[in-house]
Amino acid sequence: MAQKSDLPQGTLDLLILKIVALGPVHGYAIAQRLEQVSRGVVQVPQGSLYPALHRLENRGLLGADWEETESGREAKFYRLTRKGRTQLETEAASWQRLIEAIGLVLKLSEGGAE
Amino acid sequence: MKWWQRLLRRRDMEEQLEKELRFHLEQHTNDLVAKGYSRDEARRQARLAIGGPEQVKENCRDARGTRWIEDLLQDFRYAIRMLRKQPGFAAVALLTLALGCGATTVMFTVVNGVLLKPLPYPEPNRLVAVHGHTDTWNAAVYGEQNLAYPDFRDCQHSSRSLEMAGFVYSGGILGEPGVPEYVERREITPELFSVLGVPLLRGRAFLPEEDQPGGAPVVILSYSLWQRRFAGEPRTIGLSVVLDDKSYTVVGITPRHFQLDGEEGDVFTPLGQDTAGYLRKRQAHPVGVVARLRPGAALSQASAELELIGLQLSAQYPDSNKGRSFVAIPLRPGVGDVRSTLWLLLGAVGLVLLVACVNVASLLLARAVSRDRELAMRVALGASRGRLVRQCLTESAVLGLSGGVLGVLLASVGFRPFVQLWPGTLPRVDEIQLDWRVWLVALTASLVSGLLFGLAPALRAPVREMEQALRAGGRTLAGSSRRLHSGFVVSEIALAVVLLVAAGMLGRTLLRLSSLNPGVNTRNVLVTRMALSPAALAHPEGIRAAWQDVLNRARRVPGVESIAAVDTFPMRQGENQLGYWNTPAVPPENQQPLALATSVTPDYLKVMGIPLLKGRFFDEHDRRGTEHVIVIDEVLAHQAFGTEEPVGKRLWIPEMSGPNWSEGAEALRVVGVAGHVRHWGLARDDQAPVRAQFYYPFAQVPDGALRRWSELMSISVRTSIPPLNVVDSLRRELRGATGGATGDQALYEVRTLEQLASDSLARQRFLLSLFGIFAGLALALACIGIYGVLAYLTGQRVPEIGVRMALGANARDVIRLVLRQSLGMILGGVAVGILAALAAGRLLMHTVDGMQSTEPSTLIITIPVLVVAAMLASFGPARRASRIDPIRALRQD
């Protein structure tokens, strides 16, 4: 059931960065984690995951290595670079500010209608 | 990984991508199986979840960032493959382009070397030429005024922003070691090589102490003289040579191809050592000056300084320097009058290239239409319009570029022979090379033209119509390309018309000019410059005796009928233009009408076969002390005296009057009228600004000027046998001299009058052959173009022709049908072409000497040739169309 995501492109990048920040992880694991998160709110299609990963890798925000998993298979593990960490902090901060601002505006219109 | 690394390791990236996605799918499948799905169902679900692996891969590839280069490479390989699949088309297109590009590159190489390249000295934009400037000096006629030697010294001393060097043209006889030969001598100041920034190949430049009267006699040789005469021996430095009877030590060799003022000198001596009187006075100004701006100085500064110095000298020496000022202008290579001819030829060959490009564009367009279904398929598979356009452009760019490279390779072989064939010598001929600039221009031009002629097929049909192309037989889009094709044919014909008419005009001009009467009898006349033995030049009496001796000896040579000495010869470089007036009240110098003055011995008219119309010519009674006489030509008679009888009247010629010349006698008496001689050559004489001529006796040249005149004199000989057979005996006879070492008189620049007359038309002949070749090429290409386009168009009309034939048309009707279509295009092209040709004719008139305006007869002769050729080319496709089997035609869709 592949559906187009409501998430704008920048947000997907932010989520990926956050997940990778928790530790080196391969693509499927990121998809699983996103599945867990999105089960309640938003559908994240797996098809747009890998292009996003590769794009982040090209920009130097993620680094990648081929390593063995527990089952002995080889998989491509992504980790956060220093540049990626800075980007993550910046993005997260501005996302937070945006949310607060929207929240304030929503509270306002509840209060007084003129 | 950097982007270029990713590009190079594309296969690795693809494998990794495949591996990564496979891992993902397997993991997902396993998880689903663990949840209870069957293996097949799990696999299907996993695939759906990821959204189709191929799509994902495409998106990942896009994210890689190197997409456009990969696409370009892919298009490139595809283009090569397509060209290899159609070798016939590729060969024709490449050949056409290579020819057009090659010819254009050859012309551009010449234009680059002669006109565009800066001077071959370091920092050429800081070099200036310094000229004198006086209001009465007629620069248009005499060229820029040079400086007097004392003036030069003063300028050099006072100028703070310029480093100046001077040179004087001269000549001399180089004697031992070896055979005496005449050499071009340049007397230079020691700074010359450092001002130009040219290091000597060997040895050293002159020292300041050698630049004084009485300084050590030293000489620098040119590279070519060193190779020719001394076999390039390193030990030539320090060798002693005899120049004009004086011994000099060789101290240096100039680098190869070193030119001063656009000419190669043979030997260089210090100017300061020359004690000749005319160098010490400020009246004469023989010194050419080249200077370099010192670091930090600007041209305006230098000009201001020079003006100031001019004013000071003008006040200090009012007799000689009144009104004289000095100017500095940036140094430019002297290219004479070839500039307009070269640009004209470049334009003409550009037209041929244009025809070639139009041909290839037409071929590409036809090919593109036949590939409509393939393109439609691509669109259906998801290609964007931009991608299609990019692919078409890549194909045509590849074609254009390969044609260009081939063309440049052809040109690298062909430009040397072209330069050799040029009539006379091209200025700066050593600098004509196929350098990086030519490569750059040629490749850029071929790339751009490749893109241009790919535009037509690329932008042909909007994408939505592609669908129809898939369904229908791919024929429905033919209509839109027909207009383009016709347009191509019309333009090719027009261009061919322009070149044909131009060639026709040149041919007519050449015919007309060849039939002109030069005014002399050109058969069996020899002319050669002559350098007297230096010993004979010691004093005036000796000089007169020496020339008399030369004439007497030459008369004894078997085969010689008559002989005369003359200074400026018709149709040869060199003339002496003097102002004249027919009353004593002579106007100022720059308002006097000019006439060509020639100094001759009495037999001149007989030697040259010039008719004597009135009065008499000179004889031995006309010499120093008797009345000064001249003989004028009919043009001068008309200009100076109108319809009055000129014989017995007098002319005032300021340069030939005054105490130095005629010792009191102010005017010269006209004693005869001779026929006009086309001095400027058959092509240029009728339009020349100065055509009036007169002759004066060599015997009446004053003593003071005799030595200088001697250096300029030639002898001309009428022979009873072919002239060149006389040269050796003449040389032997004249080598000995009166009072001096035997064997040091030299003849040089030996020509026959027939050669000179023919050479005066050489450029016209050369242009005619070139234009003839261009016109022929353009015509051939245009005919090929017509053939191709018609074949294609009739191929498109096969069903229609089938219907016509089924309805009763026979073969002749079909042929007429096709030929009518062709004729329409041809006539359209001819109409446009005639208009363009008239404009081109005007351009030709400006640039080529002796051309007259386009005459209808030129058009009447050339246009039908083109129409007939084009119709013949159309005949092939017409006949093939008439042979169509109507049943097969109707079945074919």
PDB file of N, CA and C in Angstrom, chain A residues 3-45:
ATOM      1  N   GLN A   3       1.524   4.877  -0.579  1.00  0.00           N
ATOM      2  CA  GLN A   3       0.779   6.113  -0.783  1.00  0.00           C
ATOM      3  C   GLN A   3       1.726   7.286  -0.709  1.00  0.00           C
ATOM      4  N   LYS A   4       1.315   8.340  -1.333  1.00  0.00           N
ATOM      5  CA  LYS A   4       2.163   9.523  -1.253  1.00  0.00           C
ATOM      6  C   LYS A   4       2.148  10.055   0.167  1.00  0.00           C
ATOM      7  N   SER A   5       3.325  10.489   0.608  1.00  0.00           N
ATOM      8  CA  SER A   5       3.436  10.960   1.984  1.00  0.00           C
ATOM      9  C   SER A   5       2.922  12.382   2.110  1.00  0.00           C
ATOM     10  N   ASP A   6       2.365  12.714   3.275  1.00  0.00           N
ATOM     11  CA  ASP A   6       2.030  14.107   3.533  1.00  0.00           C
ATOM     12  C   ASP A   6       3.248  14.891   3.950  1.00  0.00           C
ATOM     13  N   LEU A   7       4.254  14.155   4.376  1.00  0.00           N
ATOM     14  CA  LEU A   7       5.445  14.836   4.876  1.00  0.00           C
ATOM     15  C   LEU A   7       6.176  15.557   3.746  1.00  0.00           C
ATOM     16  N   PRO A   8       6.468  16.820   3.955  1.00  0.00           N
ATOM     17  CA  PRO A   8       7.340  17.482   2.960  1.00  0.00           C
ATOM     18  C   PRO A   8       8.744  16.899   3.040  1.00  0.00           C
ATOM     19  N   GLN A   9       9.494  17.113   1.991  1.00  0.00           N
ATOM     20  CA  GLN A   9      10.783  16.436   1.862  1.00  0.00           C
ATOM     21  C   GLN A   9      11.706  16.755   3.016  1.00  0.00           C
ATOM     22  N   GLY A  10      11.719  17.989   3.442  1.00  0.00           N
ATOM     23  CA  GLY A  10      12.638  18.372   4.505  1.00  0.00           C
ATOM     24  C   GLY A  10      12.365  17.614   5.794  1.00  0.00           C
ATOM     25  N   THR A  11      11.092  17.323   6.056  1.00  0.00           N
ATOM     26  CA  THR A  11      10.752  16.672   7.319  1.00  0.00           C
ATOM     27  C   THR A  11      11.257  15.239   7.337  1.00  0.00           C
ATOM     28  N   LEU A  12      11.145  14.561   6.188  1.00  0.00           N
ATOM     29  CA  LEU A  12      11.636  13.186   6.121  1.00  0.00           C
ATOM     30  C   LEU A  12      13.123  13.151   6.444  1.00  0.00           C
ATOM     31  N   ASP A  13      13.856  14.117   5.852  1.00  0.00           N
ATOM     32  CA  ASP A  13      15.294  14.187   6.125  1.00  0.00           C
ATOM     33  C   ASP A  13      15.542  14.335   7.619  1.00  0.00           C
ATOM     34  N   LEU A  14      14.765  15.221   8.253  1.00  0.00           N
ATOM     35  CA  LEU A  14      14.933  15.470   9.685  1.00  0.00           C
ATOM     36  C   LEU A  14      14.730  14.190  10.472  1.00  0.00           C
ATOM     37  N   LEU A  15      13.661  13.451  10.164  1.00  0.00           N
ATOM     38  CA  LEU A  15      13.368  12.212  10.871  1.00  0.00           C
ATOM     39  C   LEU A  15      14.497  11.215  10.692  1.00  0.00           C
ATOM     40  N   ILE A  16      14.980  11.105   9.464  1.00  0.00           N
ATOM     41  CA  ILE A  16      16.067  10.145   9.212  1.00  0.00           C
ATOM     42  C   ILE A  16      17.282  10.511  10.037  1.00  0.00           C
ATOM     43  N   LEU A  17      17.634  11.798  10.013  1.00  0.00           N
ATOM     44  CA  LEU A  17      18.814  12.232  10.766  1.00  0.00           C
ATOM     45  C   LEU A  17      18.655  11.887  12.237  1.00  0.00           C
ATOM     46  N   LYS A  18      17.445  12.114  12.745  1.00  0.00           N
ATOM     47  CA  LYS A  18      17.244  11.857  14.163  1.00  0.00           C
ATOM     48  C   LYS A  18      17.431  10.390  14.476  1.00  0.00           C
ATOM     49  N   ILE A  19      16.859   9.537  13.617  1.00  0.00           N
ATOM     50  CA  ILE A  19      16.937   8.106  13.876  1.00  0.00           C
ATOM     51  C   ILE A  19      18.373   7.636  13.807  1.00  0.00           C
ATOM     52  N   VAL A  20      19.099   8.126  12.806  1.00  0.00           N
ATOM     53  CA  VAL A  20      20.500   7.707  12.654  1.00  0.00           C
ATOM     54  C   VAL A  20      21.337   8.230  13.801  1.00  0.00           C
ATOM     55  N   ALA A  21      20.918   9.382  14.372  1.00  0.00           N
ATOM     56  CA  ALA A  21      21.702   9.944  15.472  1.00  0.00           C
ATOM     57  C   ALA A  21      21.757   9.000  16.656  1.00  0.00           C
ATOM     58  N   LEU A  22      20.762   8.126  16.738  1.00  0.00           N
ATOM     59  CA  LEU A  22      20.718   7.230  17.884  1.00  0.00           C
ATOM     60  C   LEU A  22      21.738   6.111  17.748  1.00  0.00           C
ATOM     61  N   GLY A  23      22.348   5.966  16.590  1.00  0.00           N
ATOM     62  CA  GLY A  23      23.355   4.916  16.432  1.00  0.00           C
ATOM     63  C   GLY A  23      23.369   4.422  15.006  1.00  0.00           C
ATOM     64  N   PRO A  24      24.490   3.846  14.531  1.00  0.00           N
ATOM     65  CA  PRO A  24      24.588   3.376  13.149  1.00  0.00           C
ATOM     66  C   PRO A  24      23.521   2.344  12.865  1.00  0.00           C
ATOM     67  N   VAL A  25      22.874   2.476  11.714  1.00  0.00           N
ATOM     68  CA  VAL A  25      21.730   1.623  11.446  1.00  0.00           C
ATOM     69  C   VAL A  25      21.589   1.464   9.937  1.00  0.00           C
ATOM     70  N   HIS A  26      21.076   0.265   9.502  1.00  0.00           N
ATOM     71  CA  HIS A  26      20.921   0.105   8.063  1.00  0.00           C
ATOM     72  C   HIS A  26      19.519   0.525   7.628  1.00  0.00           C
ATOM     73  N   GLY A  27      19.338   0.595   6.283  1.00  0.00           N
ATOM     74  CA  GLY A  27      18.129   1.177   5.706  1.00  0.00           C
ATOM     75  C   GLY A  27      16.848   0.544   6.201  1.00  0.00           C
ATOM     76  N   TYR A  28      16.859  -0.800   6.291  1.00  0.00           N
ATOM     77  CA  TYR A  28      15.625  -1.474   6.682  1.00  0.00           C
ATOM     78  C   TYR A  28      15.256  -1.144   8.116  1.00  0.00           C
ATOM     79  N   ALA A  29      16.274  -1.042   8.967  1.00  0.00           N
ATOM     80  CA  ALA A  29      16.007  -0.712  10.361  1.00  0.00           C
ATOM     81  C   ALA A  29      15.386   0.679  10.466  1.00  0.00           C
ATOM     82  N   ILE A  30      15.878   1.623   9.654  1.00  0.00           N
ATOM     83  CA  ILE A  30      15.291   2.970   9.661  1.00  0.00           C
ATOM     84  C   ILE A  30      13.827   2.884   9.257  1.00  0.00           C
ATOM     85  N   ALA A  31      13.553   2.054   8.223  1.00  0.00           N
ATOM     86  CA  ALA A  31      12.167   1.911   7.766  1.00  0.00           C
ATOM     87  C   ALA A  31      11.294   1.356   8.875  1.00  0.00           C
ATOM     88  N   GLN A  32      11.830   0.364   9.593  1.00  0.00           N
ATOM     89  CA  GLN A  32      11.048  -0.216  10.690  1.00  0.00           C
ATOM     90  C   GLN A  32      10.742   0.836  11.738  1.00  0.00           C
ATOM     91  N   ARG A  33      11.760   1.610  12.128  1.00  0.00           N
ATOM     92  CA  ARG A  33      11.555   2.615  13.167  1.00  0.00           C
ATOM     93  C   ARG A  33      10.524   3.627  12.722  1.00  0.00           C
ATOM     94  N   LEU A  34      10.654   4.055  11.438  1.00  0.00           N
ATOM     95  CA  LEU A  34       9.693   5.012  10.912  1.00  0.00           C
ATOM     96  C   LEU A  34       8.290   4.407  10.927  1.00  0.00           C
ATOM     97  N   GLU A  35       8.193   3.104  10.619  1.00  0.00           N
ATOM     98  CA  GLU A  35       6.917   2.403  10.640  1.00  0.00           C
ATOM     99  C   GLU A  35       6.291   2.515  12.020  1.00  0.00           C
ATOM    100  N   GLN A  36       7.155   2.278  13.033  1.00  0.00           N
ATOM    101  CA  GLN A  36       6.653   2.366  14.399  1.00  0.00           C
ATOM    102  C   GLN A  36       6.105   3.748  14.668  1.00  0.00           C
ATOM    103  N   VAL A  37       6.891   4.781  14.274  1.00  0.00           N
ATOM    104  CA  VAL A  37       6.460   6.163  14.535  1.00  0.00           C
ATOM    105  C   VAL A  37       5.192   6.482  13.760  1.00  0.00           C
ATOM    106  N   SER A  38       5.185   6.096  12.492  1.00  0.00           N
ATOM    107  CA  SER A  38       4.090   6.574  11.642  1.00  0.00           C
ATOM    108  C   SER A  38       2.813   5.786  11.834  1.00  0.00           C
ATOM    109  N   ARG A  39       2.887   4.658  12.542  1.00  0.00           N
ATOM    110  CA  ARG A  39       1.672   3.855  12.645  1.00  0.00           C
ATOM    111  C   ARG A  39       0.514   4.681  13.186  1.00  0.00           C
ATOM    112  N   GLY A  40       0.869   5.593  14.015  1.00  0.00           N
ATOM    113  CA  GLY A  40      -0.226   6.353  14.582  1.00  0.00           C
ATOM    114  C   GLY A  40      -0.627   7.554  13.719  1.00  0.00           C
ATOM    115  N   VAL A  41       0.307   8.191  13.098  1.00  0.00           N
ATOM    116  CA  VAL A  41      -0.001   9.517  12.536  1.00  0.00           C
ATOM    117  C   VAL A  41       0.105   9.580  11.009  1.00  0.00           C
ATOM    118  N   VAL A  42       1.284   9.294  10.495  1.00  0.00           N
ATOM    119  CA  VAL A  42       1.557   9.568   9.068  1.00  0.00           C
ATOM    120  C   VAL A  42       2.140   8.333   8.406  1.00  0.00           C
ATOM    121  N   GLN A  43       1.801   8.159   7.130  1.00  0.00           N
ATOM    122  CA  GLN A  43       2.373   7.049   6.372  1.00  0.00           C
ATOM    123  C   GLN A  43       3.669   7.496   5.721  1.00  0.00           C
ATOM    124  N   VAL A  44       4.752   6.796   6.004  1.00  0.00           N
ATOM    125  CA  VAL A  44       6.013   7.098   5.320  1.00  0.00           C
ATOM    126  C   VAL A  44       6.303   5.969   4.331  1.00  0.00           C
ATOM    127  N   PRO A  45       6.234   6.213   3.045  1.00  0.00           N
ATOM    128  CA  PRO A  45       6.466   5.132   2.084  1.00  0.00           C
ATOM    129  C   PRO A  45       7.927   4.747   2.065  1.00  0.00           C
TER     130      PRO A  45
END
